[in-house]
PDB file of C-alpha atoms and ligand atoms in Angstrom:
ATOM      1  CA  UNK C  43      70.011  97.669   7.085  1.00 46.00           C
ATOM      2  CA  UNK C  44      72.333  96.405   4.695  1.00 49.00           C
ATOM      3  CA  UNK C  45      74.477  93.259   4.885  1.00 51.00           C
ATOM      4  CA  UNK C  46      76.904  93.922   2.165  1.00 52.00           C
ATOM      5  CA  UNK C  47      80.189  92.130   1.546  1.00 56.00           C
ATOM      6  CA  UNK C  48      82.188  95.549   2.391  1.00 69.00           C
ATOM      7  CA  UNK C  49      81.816  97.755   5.055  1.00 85.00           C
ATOM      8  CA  UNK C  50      80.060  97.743   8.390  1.00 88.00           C
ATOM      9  CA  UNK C  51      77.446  95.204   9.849  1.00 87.00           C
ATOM     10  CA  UNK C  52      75.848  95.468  13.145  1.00 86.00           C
ATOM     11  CA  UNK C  53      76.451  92.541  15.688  1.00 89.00           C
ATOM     12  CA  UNK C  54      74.280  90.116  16.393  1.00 88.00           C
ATOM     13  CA  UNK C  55      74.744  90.715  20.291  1.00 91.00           C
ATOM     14  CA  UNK C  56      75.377  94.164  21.221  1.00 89.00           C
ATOM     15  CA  UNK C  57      74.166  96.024  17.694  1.00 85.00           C
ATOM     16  CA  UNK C  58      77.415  97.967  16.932  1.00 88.00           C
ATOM     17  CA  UNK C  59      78.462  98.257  13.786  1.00 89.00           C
ATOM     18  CA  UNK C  60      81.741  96.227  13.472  1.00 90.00           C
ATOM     19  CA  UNK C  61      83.653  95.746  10.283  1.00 90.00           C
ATOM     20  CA  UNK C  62      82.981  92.909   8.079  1.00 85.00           C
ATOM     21  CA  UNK C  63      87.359  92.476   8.060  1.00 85.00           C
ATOM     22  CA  UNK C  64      87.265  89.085   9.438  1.00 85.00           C
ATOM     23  CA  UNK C  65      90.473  89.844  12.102  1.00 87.00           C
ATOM     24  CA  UNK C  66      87.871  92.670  13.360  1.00 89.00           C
ATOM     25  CA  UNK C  67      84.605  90.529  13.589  1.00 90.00           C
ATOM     26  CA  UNK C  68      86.808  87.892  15.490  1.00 92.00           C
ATOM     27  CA  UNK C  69      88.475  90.169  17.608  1.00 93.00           C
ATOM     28  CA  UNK C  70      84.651  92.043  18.619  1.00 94.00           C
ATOM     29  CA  UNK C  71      83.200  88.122  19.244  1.00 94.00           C
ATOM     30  CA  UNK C  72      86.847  87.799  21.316  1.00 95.00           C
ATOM     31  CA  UNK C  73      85.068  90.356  23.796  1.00 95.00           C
ATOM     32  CA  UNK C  74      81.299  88.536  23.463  1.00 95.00           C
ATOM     33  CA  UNK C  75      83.858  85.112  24.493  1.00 95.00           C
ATOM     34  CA  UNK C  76      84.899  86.972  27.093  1.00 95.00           C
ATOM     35  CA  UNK C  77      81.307  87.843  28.496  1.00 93.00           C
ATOM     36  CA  UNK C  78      79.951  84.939  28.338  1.00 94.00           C
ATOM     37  CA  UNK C  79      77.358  85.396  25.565  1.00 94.00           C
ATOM     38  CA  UNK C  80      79.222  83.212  23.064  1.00 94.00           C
ATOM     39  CA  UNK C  81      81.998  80.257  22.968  1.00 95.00           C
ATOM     40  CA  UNK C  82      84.715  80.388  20.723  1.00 94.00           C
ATOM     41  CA  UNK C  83      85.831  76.219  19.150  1.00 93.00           C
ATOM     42  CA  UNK C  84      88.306  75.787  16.914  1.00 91.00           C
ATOM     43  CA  UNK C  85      87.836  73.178  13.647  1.00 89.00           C
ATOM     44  CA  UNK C  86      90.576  71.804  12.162  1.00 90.00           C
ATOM     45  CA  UNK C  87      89.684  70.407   8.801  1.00 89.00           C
ATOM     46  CA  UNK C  88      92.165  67.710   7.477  1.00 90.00           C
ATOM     47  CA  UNK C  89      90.478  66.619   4.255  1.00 89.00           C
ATOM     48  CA  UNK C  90      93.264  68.304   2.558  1.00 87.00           C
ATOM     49  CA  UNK C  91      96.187  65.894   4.063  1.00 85.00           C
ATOM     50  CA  UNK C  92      97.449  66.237   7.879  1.00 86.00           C
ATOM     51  CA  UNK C  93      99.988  68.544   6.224  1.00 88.00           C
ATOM     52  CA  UNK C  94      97.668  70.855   4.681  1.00 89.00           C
ATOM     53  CA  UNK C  95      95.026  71.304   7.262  1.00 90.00           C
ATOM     54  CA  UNK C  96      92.828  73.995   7.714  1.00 89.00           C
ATOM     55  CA  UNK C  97      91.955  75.811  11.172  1.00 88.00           C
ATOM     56  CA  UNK C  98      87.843  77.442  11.490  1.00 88.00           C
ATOM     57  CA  UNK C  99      86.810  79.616  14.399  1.00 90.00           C
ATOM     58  CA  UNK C 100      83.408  78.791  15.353  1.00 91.00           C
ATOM     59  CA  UNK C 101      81.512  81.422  17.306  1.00 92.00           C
ATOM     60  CA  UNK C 102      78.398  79.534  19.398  1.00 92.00           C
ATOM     61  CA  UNK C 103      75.907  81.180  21.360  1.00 93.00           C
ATOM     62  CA  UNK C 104      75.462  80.228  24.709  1.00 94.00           C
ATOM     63  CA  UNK C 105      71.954  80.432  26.730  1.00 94.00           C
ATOM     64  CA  UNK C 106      72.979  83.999  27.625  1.00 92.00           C
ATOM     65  CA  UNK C 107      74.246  84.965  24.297  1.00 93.00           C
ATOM     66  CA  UNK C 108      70.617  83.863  22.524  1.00 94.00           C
ATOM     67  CA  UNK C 109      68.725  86.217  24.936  1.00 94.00           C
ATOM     68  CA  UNK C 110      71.116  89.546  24.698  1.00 92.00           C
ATOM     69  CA  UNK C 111      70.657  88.086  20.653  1.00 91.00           C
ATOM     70  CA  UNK C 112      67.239  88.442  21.244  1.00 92.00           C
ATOM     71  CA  UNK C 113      67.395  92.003  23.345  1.00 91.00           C
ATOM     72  CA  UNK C 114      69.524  93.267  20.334  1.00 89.00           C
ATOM     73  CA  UNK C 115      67.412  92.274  17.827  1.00 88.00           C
ATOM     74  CA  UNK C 116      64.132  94.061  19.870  1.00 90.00           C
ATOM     75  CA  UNK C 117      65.966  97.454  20.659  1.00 88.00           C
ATOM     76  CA  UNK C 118      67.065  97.688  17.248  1.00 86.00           C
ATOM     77  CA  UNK C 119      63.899  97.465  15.621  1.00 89.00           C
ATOM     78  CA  UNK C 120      62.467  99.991  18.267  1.00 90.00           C
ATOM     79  CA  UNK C 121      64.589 102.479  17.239  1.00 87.00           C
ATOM     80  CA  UNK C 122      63.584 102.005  13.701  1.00 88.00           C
ATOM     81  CA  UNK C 123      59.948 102.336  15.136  1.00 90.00           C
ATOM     82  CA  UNK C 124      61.315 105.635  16.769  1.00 90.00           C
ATOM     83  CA  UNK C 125      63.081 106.761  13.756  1.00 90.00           C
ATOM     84  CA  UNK C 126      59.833 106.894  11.714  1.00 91.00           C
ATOM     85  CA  UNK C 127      57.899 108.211  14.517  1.00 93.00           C
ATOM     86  CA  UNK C 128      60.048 111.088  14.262  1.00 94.00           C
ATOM     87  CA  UNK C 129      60.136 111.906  10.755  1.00 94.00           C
ATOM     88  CA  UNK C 130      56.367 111.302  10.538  1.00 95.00           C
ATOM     89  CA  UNK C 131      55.722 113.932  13.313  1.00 96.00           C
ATOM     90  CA  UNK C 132      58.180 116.704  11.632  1.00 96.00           C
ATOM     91  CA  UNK C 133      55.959 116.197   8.511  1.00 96.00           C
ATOM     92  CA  UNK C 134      52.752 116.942  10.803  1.00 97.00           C
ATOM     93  CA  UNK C 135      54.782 120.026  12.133  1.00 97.00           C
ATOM     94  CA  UNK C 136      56.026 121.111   8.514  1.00 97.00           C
ATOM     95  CA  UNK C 137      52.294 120.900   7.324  1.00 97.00           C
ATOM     96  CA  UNK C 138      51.076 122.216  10.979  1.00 96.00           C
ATOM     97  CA  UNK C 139      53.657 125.310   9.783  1.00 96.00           C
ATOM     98  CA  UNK C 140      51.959 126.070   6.687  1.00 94.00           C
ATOM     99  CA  UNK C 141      48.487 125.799   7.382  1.00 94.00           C
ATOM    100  CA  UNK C 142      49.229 128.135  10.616  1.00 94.00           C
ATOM    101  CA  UNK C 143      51.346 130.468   8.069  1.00 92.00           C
ATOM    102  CA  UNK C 144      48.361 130.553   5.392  1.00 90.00           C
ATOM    103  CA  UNK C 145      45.335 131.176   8.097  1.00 91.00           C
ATOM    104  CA  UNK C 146      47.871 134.240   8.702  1.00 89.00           C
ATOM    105  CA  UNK C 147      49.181 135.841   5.392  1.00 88.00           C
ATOM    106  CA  UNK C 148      46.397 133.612   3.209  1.00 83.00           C
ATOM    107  CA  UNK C 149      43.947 136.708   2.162  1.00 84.00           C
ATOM    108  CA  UNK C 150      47.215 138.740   2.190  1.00 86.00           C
ATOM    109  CA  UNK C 151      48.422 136.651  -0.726  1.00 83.00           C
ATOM    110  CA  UNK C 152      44.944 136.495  -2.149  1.00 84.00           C
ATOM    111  CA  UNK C 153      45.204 140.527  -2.545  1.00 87.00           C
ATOM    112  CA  UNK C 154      48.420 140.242  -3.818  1.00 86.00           C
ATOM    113  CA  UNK C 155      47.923 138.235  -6.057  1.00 87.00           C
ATOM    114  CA  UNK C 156      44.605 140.173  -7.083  1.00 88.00           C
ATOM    115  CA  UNK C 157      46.526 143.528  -6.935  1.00 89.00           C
ATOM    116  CA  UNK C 158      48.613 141.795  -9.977  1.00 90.00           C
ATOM    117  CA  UNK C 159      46.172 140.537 -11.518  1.00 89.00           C
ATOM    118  CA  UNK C 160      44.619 143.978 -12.192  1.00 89.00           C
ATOM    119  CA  UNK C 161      47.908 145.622 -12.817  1.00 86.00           C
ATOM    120  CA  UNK C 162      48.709 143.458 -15.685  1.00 81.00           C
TER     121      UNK C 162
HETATM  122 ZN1   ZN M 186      78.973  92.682  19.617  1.00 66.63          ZN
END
């Protein structure tokens, strides 16, 4: 899963991908704050002069917040788990497929093959 500067990220507490537009990601923890999994705090940085402060949203999680952090993390890398699961059973079927198809048709090809062999 990538983490890049653009684009989509998933959420540390319910997995959905939410834009990495910082108006979006506070909006989405807006709804966490509302839930109860996280606490919103405002920092208001004044080494730059009382006039030319500077306002930072802090996002904390709360007891609740850590475990459905936790429960995220744990159902996301299950379905990971399940997404290779899958893709290594459709390779069993694929090669299933052609070792069924080759008990059928294999001496069939074999003649063919033979049959052009001896016409050439
Ligand atoms: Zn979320």
């Amino acid at each position: 899963m990538s983490r890049s500067a653009y684009g989509k990220s998933p959420c540390y507490y319910c997995g959905r991908r939410i834009s990495n537009a910082g108006w979006a990601k506070v909006s989405h923890m807006r709804k966490h704050v509302r839930e109860g999994l996280v606490t919103e705090e405002q920092r208001i940085d004044y080494s730059q002069g009382t006039r030319n402060f500077r306002t930072y949203l802090r996002f904390s999680a709360t007891e609740e917040g850590k475990r459905a952090r936790r429960e995220s993390i744990k159902q996301r890398r299950l379905q990971q788990g399940q997404g290779l699961l899958e893709y290594a059973m459709l390779l069993i079927l694929v090669a299933l497929i052609v070792i069924v198809l080759l008990v059928i048709f294999g001496r069939g090809i074999g003649n063919m093959f033979s049959n052009i062999i001896s016409n050439i």
